[in-house]
PDB file of C-alpha atoms in Angstrom:
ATOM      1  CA  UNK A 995     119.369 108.100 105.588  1.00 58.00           C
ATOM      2  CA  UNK A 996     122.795 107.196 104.432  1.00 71.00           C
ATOM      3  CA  UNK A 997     122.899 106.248 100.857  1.00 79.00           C
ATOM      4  CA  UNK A 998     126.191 104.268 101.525  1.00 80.00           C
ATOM      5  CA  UNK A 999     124.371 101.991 104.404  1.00 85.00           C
ATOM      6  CA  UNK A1000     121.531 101.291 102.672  1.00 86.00           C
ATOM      7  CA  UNK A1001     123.197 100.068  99.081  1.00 86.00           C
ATOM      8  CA  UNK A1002     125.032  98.097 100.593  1.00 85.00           C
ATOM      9  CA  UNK A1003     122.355  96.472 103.110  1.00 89.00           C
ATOM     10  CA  UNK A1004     120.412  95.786 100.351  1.00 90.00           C
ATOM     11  CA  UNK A1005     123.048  94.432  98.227  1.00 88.00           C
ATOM     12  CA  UNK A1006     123.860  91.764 100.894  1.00 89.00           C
ATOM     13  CA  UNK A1007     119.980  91.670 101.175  1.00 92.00           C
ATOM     14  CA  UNK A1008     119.482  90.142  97.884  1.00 91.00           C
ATOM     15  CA  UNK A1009     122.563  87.929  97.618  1.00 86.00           C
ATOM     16  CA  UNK A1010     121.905  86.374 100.528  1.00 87.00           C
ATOM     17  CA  UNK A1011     118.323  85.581  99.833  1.00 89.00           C
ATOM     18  CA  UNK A1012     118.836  84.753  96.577  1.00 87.00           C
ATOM     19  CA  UNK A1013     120.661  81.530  98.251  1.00 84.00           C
ATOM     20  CA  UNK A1014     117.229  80.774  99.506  1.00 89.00           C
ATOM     21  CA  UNK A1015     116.193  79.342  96.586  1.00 87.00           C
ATOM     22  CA  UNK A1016     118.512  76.639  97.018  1.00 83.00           C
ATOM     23  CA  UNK A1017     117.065  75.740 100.296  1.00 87.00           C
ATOM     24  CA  UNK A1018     113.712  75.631  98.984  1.00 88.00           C
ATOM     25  CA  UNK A1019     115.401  72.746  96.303  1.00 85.00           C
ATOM     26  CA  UNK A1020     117.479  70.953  98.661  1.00 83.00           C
ATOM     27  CA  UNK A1021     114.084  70.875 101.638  1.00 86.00           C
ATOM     28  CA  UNK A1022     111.839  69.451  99.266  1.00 85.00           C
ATOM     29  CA  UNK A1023     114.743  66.841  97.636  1.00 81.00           C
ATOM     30  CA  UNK A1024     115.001  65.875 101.195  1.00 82.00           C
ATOM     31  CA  UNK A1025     111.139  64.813 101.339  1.00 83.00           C
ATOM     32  CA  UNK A1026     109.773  67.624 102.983  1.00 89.00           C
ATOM     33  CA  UNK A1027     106.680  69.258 101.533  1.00 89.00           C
ATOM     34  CA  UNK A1028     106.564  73.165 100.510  1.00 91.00           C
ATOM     35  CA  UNK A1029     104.542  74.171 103.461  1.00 93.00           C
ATOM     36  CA  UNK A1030     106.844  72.448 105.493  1.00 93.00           C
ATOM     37  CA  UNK A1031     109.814  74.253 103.206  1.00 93.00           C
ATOM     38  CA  UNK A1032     108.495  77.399 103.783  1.00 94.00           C
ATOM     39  CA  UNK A1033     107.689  77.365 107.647  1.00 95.00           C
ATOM     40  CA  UNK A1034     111.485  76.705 108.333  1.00 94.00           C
ATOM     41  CA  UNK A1035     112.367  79.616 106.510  1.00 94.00           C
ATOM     42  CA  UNK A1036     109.515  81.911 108.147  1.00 95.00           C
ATOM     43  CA  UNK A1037     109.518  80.842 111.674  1.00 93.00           C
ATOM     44  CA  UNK A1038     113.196  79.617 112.018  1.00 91.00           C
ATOM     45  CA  UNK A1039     115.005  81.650 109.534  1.00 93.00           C
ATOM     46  CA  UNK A1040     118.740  80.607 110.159  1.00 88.00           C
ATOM     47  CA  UNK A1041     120.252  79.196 106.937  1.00 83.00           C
ATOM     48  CA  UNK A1042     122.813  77.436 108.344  1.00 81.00           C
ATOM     49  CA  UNK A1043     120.329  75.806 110.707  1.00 84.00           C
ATOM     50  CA  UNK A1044     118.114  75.125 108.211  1.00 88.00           C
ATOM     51  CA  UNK A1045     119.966  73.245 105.922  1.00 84.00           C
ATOM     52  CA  UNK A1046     121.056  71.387 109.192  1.00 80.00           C
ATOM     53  CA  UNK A1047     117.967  70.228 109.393  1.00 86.00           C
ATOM     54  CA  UNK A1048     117.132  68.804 105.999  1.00 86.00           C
ATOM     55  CA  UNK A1049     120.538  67.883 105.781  1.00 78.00           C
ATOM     56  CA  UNK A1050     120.377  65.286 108.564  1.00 78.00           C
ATOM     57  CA  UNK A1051     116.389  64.284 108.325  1.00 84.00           C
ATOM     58  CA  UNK A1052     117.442  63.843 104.966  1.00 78.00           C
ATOM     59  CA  UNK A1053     119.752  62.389 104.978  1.00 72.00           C
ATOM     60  CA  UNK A1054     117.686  59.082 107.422  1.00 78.00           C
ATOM     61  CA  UNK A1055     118.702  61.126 110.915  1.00 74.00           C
ATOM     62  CA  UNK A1056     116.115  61.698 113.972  1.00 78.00           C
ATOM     63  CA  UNK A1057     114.282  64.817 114.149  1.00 82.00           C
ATOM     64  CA  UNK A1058     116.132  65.061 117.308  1.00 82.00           C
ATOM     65  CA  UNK A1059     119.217  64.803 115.990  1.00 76.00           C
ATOM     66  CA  UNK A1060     118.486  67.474 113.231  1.00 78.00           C
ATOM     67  CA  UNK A1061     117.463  70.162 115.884  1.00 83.00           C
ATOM     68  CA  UNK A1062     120.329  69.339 117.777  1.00 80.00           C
ATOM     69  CA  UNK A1063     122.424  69.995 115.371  1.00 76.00           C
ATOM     70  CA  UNK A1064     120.462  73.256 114.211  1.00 81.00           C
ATOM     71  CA  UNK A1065     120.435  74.522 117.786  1.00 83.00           C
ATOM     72  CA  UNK A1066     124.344  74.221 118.000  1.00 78.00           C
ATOM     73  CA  UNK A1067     125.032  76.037 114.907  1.00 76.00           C
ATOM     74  CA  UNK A1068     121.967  78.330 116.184  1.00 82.00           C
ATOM     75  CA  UNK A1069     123.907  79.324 119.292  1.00 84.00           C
ATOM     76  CA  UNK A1070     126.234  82.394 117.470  1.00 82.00           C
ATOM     77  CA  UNK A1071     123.137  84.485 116.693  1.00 88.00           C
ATOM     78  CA  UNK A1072     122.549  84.615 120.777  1.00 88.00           C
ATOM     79  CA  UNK A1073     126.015  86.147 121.020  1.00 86.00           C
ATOM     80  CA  UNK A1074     125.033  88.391 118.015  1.00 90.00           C
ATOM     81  CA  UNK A1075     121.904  89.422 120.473  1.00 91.00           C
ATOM     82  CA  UNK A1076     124.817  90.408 123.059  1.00 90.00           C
ATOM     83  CA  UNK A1077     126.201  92.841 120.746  1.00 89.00           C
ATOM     84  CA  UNK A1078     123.694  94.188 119.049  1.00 93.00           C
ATOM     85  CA  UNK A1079     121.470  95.118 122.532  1.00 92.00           C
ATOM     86  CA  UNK A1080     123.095  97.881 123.583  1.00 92.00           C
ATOM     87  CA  UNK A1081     122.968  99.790 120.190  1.00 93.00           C
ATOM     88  CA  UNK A1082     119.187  98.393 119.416  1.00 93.00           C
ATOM     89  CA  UNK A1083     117.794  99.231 122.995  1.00 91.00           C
ATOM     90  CA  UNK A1084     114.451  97.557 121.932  1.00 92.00           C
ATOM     91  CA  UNK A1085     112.195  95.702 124.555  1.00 90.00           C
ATOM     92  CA  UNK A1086     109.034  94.206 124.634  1.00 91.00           C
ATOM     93  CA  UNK A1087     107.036  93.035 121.643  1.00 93.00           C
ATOM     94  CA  UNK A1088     110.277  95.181 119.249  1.00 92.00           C
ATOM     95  CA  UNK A1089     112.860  92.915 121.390  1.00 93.00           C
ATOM     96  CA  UNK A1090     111.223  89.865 119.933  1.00 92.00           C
ATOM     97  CA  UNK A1091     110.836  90.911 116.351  1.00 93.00           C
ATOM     98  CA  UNK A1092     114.603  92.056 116.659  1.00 94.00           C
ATOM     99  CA  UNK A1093     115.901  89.129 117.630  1.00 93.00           C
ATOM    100  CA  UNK A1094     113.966  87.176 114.539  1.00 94.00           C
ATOM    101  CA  UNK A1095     116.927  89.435 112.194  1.00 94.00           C
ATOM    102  CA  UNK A1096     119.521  88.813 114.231  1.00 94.00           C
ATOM    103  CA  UNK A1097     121.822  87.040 112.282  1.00 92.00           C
ATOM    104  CA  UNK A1098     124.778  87.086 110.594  1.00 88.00           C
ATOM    105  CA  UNK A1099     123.875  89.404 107.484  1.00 90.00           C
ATOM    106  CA  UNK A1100     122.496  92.091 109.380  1.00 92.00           C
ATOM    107  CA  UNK A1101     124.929  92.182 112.469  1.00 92.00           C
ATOM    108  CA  UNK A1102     127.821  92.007 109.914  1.00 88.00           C
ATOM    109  CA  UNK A1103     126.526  95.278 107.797  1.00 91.00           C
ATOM    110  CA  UNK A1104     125.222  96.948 111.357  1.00 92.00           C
ATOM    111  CA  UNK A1105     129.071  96.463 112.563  1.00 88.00           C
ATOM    112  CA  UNK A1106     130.511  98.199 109.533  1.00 86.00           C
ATOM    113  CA  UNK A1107     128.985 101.335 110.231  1.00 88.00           C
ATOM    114  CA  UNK A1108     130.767 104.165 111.898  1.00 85.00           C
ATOM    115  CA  UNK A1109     127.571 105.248 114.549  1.00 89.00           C
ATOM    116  CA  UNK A1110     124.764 103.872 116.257  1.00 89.00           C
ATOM    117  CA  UNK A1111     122.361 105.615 113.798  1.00 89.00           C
ATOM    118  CA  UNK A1112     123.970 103.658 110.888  1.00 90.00           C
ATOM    119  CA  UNK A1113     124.263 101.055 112.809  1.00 92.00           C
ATOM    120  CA  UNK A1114     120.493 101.012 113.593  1.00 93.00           C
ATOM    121  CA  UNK A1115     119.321 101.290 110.315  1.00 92.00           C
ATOM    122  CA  UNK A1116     121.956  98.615 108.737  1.00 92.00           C
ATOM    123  CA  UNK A1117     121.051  96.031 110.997  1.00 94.00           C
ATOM    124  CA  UNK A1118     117.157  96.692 110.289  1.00 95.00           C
ATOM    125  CA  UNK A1119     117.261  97.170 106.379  1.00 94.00           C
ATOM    126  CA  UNK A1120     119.418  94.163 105.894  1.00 94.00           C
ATOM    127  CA  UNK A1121     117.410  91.798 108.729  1.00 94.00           C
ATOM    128  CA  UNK A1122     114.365  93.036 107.128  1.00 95.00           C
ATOM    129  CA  UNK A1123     115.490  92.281 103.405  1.00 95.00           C
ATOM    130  CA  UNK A1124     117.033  89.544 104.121  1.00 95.00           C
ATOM    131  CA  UNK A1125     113.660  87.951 105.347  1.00 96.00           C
ATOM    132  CA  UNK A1126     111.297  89.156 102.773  1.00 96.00           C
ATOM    133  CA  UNK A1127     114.459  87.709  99.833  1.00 96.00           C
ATOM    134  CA  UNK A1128     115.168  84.079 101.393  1.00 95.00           C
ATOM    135  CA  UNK A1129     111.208  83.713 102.263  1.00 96.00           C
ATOM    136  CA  UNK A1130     110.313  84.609  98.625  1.00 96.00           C
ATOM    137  CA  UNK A1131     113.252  82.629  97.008  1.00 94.00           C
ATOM    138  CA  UNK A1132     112.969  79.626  99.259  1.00 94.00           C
ATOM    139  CA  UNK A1133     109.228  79.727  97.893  1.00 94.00           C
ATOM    140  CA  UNK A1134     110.311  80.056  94.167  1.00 92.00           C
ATOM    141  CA  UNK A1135     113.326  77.379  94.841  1.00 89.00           C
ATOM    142  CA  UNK A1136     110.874  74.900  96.611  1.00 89.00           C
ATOM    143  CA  UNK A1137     108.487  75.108  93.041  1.00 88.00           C
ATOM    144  CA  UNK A1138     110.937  74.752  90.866  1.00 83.00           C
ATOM    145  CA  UNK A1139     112.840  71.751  92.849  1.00 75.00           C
ATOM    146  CA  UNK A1140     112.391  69.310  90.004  1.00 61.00           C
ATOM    147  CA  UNK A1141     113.505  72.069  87.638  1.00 67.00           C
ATOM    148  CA  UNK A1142     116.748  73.137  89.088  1.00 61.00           C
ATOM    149  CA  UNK A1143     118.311  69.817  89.625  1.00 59.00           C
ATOM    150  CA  UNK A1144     121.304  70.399  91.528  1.00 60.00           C
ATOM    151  CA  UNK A1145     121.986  74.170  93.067  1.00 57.00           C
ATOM    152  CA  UNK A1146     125.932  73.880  93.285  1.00 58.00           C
ATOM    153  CA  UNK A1147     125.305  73.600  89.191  1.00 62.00           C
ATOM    154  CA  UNK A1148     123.614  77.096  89.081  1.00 62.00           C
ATOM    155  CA  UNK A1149     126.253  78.713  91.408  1.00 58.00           C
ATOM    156  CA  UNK A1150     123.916  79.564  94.371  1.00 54.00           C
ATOM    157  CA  UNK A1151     126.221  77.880  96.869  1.00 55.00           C
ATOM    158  CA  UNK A1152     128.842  80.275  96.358  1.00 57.00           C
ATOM    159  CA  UNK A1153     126.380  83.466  96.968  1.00 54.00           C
ATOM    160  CA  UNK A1154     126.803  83.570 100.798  1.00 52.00           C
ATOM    161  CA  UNK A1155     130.509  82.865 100.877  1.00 60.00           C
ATOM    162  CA  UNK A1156     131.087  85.862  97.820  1.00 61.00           C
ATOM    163  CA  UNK A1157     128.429  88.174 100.344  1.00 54.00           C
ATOM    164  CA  UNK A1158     130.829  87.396 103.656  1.00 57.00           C
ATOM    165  CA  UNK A1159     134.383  87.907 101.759  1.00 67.00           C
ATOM    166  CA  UNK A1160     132.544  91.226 100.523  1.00 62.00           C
ATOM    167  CA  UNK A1161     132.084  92.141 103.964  1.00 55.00           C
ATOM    168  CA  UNK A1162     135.199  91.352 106.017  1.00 67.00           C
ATOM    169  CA  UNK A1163     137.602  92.203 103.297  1.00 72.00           C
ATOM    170  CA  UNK A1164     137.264  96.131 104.785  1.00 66.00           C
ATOM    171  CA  UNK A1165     137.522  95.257 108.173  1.00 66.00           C
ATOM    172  CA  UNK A1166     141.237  92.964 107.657  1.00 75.00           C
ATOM    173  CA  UNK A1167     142.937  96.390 108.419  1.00 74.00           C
ATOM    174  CA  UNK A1168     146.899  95.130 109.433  1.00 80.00           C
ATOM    175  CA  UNK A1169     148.719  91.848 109.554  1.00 81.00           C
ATOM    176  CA  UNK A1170     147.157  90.916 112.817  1.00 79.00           C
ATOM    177  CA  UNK A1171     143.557  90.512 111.364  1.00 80.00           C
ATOM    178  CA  UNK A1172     144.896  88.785 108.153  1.00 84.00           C
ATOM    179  CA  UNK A1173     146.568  86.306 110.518  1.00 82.00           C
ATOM    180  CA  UNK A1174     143.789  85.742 112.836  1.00 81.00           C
ATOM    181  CA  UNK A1175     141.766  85.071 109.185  1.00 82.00           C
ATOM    182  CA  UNK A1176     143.839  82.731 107.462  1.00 84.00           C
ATOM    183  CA  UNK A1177     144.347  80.488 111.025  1.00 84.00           C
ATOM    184  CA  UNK A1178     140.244  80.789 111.665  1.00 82.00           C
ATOM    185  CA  UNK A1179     139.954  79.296 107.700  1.00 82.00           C
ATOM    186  CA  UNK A1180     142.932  76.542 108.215  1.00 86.00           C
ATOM    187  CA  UNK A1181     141.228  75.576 111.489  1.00 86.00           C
ATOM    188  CA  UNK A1182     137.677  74.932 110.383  1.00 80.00           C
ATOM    189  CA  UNK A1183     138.595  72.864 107.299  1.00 84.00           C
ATOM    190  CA  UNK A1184     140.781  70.825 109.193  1.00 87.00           C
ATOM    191  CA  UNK A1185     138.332  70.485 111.693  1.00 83.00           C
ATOM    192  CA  UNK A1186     134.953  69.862 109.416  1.00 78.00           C
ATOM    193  CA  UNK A1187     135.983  66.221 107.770  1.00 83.00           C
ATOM    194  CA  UNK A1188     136.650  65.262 111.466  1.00 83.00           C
ATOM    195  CA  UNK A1189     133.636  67.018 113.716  1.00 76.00           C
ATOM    196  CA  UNK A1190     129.744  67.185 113.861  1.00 68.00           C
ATOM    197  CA  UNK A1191     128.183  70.321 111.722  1.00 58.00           C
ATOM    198  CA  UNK A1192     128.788  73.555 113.353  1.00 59.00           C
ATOM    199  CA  UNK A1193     131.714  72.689 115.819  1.00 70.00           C
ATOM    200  CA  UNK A1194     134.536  74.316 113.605  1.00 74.00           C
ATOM    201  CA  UNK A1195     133.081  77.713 112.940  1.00 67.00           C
ATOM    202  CA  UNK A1196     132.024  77.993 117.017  1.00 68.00           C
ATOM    203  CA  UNK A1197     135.314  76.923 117.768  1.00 75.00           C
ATOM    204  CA  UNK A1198     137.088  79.578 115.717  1.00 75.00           C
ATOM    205  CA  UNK A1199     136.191  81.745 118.896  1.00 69.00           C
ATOM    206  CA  UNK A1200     138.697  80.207 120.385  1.00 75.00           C
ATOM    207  CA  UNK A1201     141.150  81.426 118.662  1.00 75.00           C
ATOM    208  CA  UNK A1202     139.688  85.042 118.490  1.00 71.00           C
ATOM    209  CA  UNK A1203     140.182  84.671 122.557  1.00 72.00           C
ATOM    210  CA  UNK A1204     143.598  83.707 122.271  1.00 76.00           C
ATOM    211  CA  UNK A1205     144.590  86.153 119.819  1.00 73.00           C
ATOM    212  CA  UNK A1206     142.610  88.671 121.800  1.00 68.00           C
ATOM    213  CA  UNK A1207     144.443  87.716 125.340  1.00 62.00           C
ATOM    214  CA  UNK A1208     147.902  88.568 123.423  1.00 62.00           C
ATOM    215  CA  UNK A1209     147.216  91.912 121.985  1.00 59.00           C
TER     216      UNK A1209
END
């Protein structure tokens, strides 16, 4: 195995989950109990989804409109799928369990790597950790609610954002990808004060198109 691929799938592994605990806070602040807590994290395991949800049942919105809103934020791990099929070449029962660690983490470290076999084993040691960390800390988070107070206090919002920057700092390679970075960032803050949850990081694509179309 490469040493290289899996420190540093485990690294994100454990950062990222770590952030779990502050979903296990902010679910039960929002009035939902800790089975409740820890189903979303087993069965839909999307953190940006999740906190969707809370956010808006929360926050007095429809269960409706918190699915809604978790579905449309939910839609870039189905384009993850796309990518990562042809270098997984699972099916059946494996396609299913595969498709539970798609996300962001473990496509991310699974792209970094320079073959398939690396590729392979990135995507499944960081899916895999990923999902054993933010189940276990969204368990810990969700006891502790009335202990922690407020996560942003404790720094945990910052973990996924630190894990991302560590990850596509290698890949900005020449002007053109520091460009396309800084316009994707200036685009979805302008656009989140202004836009439901979700819309401005989808519609960074966009711009990835347009960039794309020019090269």
């Amino acid at each position: 195995m490469n040493r290289t691929t899996a420190t540093q799938s485990l690294s994100v592994s454990f950062t990222v989950g770590l952030y779990g605990t502050a979903f296990g806070a902010a679910s039960i602040a929002a009035g939902f109990s800790l089975l409740q807590t820890c189903l979303l994290s087993l069965l839909t395991f999307s953190g940006a989804s999740q906190f969707a949800i809370v956010g808006v049942m929360g926050a007095g919105g429809s269960a409706i409109s918190g699915i809604a809103t978790a579905s449309l934020l939910g839609i870039r791990n189905g384009l993850y799928g796309l990518r990562m099929a042809p270098i997984l070449k699972v099916s059946g029962i494996k396609r299913v369990l595969a498709a539970q660690i798609t996300i962001d983490e473990s496509t991310a470290v699974a792209t970094l790597q320079e073959n398939d076999a690396d590729r392979r084993r990135g995507f499944y040691i960081t899916g895999v950790g990923v999902y054993i960390f933010w189940n276990l800390f969204t368990f810990l988070g969700a006891l502790g609610a009335s202990a922690i107070g407020d996560p942003s206090v404790w720094g945990l919002d910052a973990a996924v954002p630190a894990a991302f920057c560590g990850l596509i700092w290698p890949r900005l390679k020449n002007k053109t990808h520091f460009i396309v970075s800084a316009v994707a960032i200036a685009w979805a803050l302008a656009l989140t004060p202004i836009s439901p949850a979700g819309i401005p990081i989808i519609t960074t694509v966009i711009l990835a198109v347009i960039f794309g179309l020019k090269r």
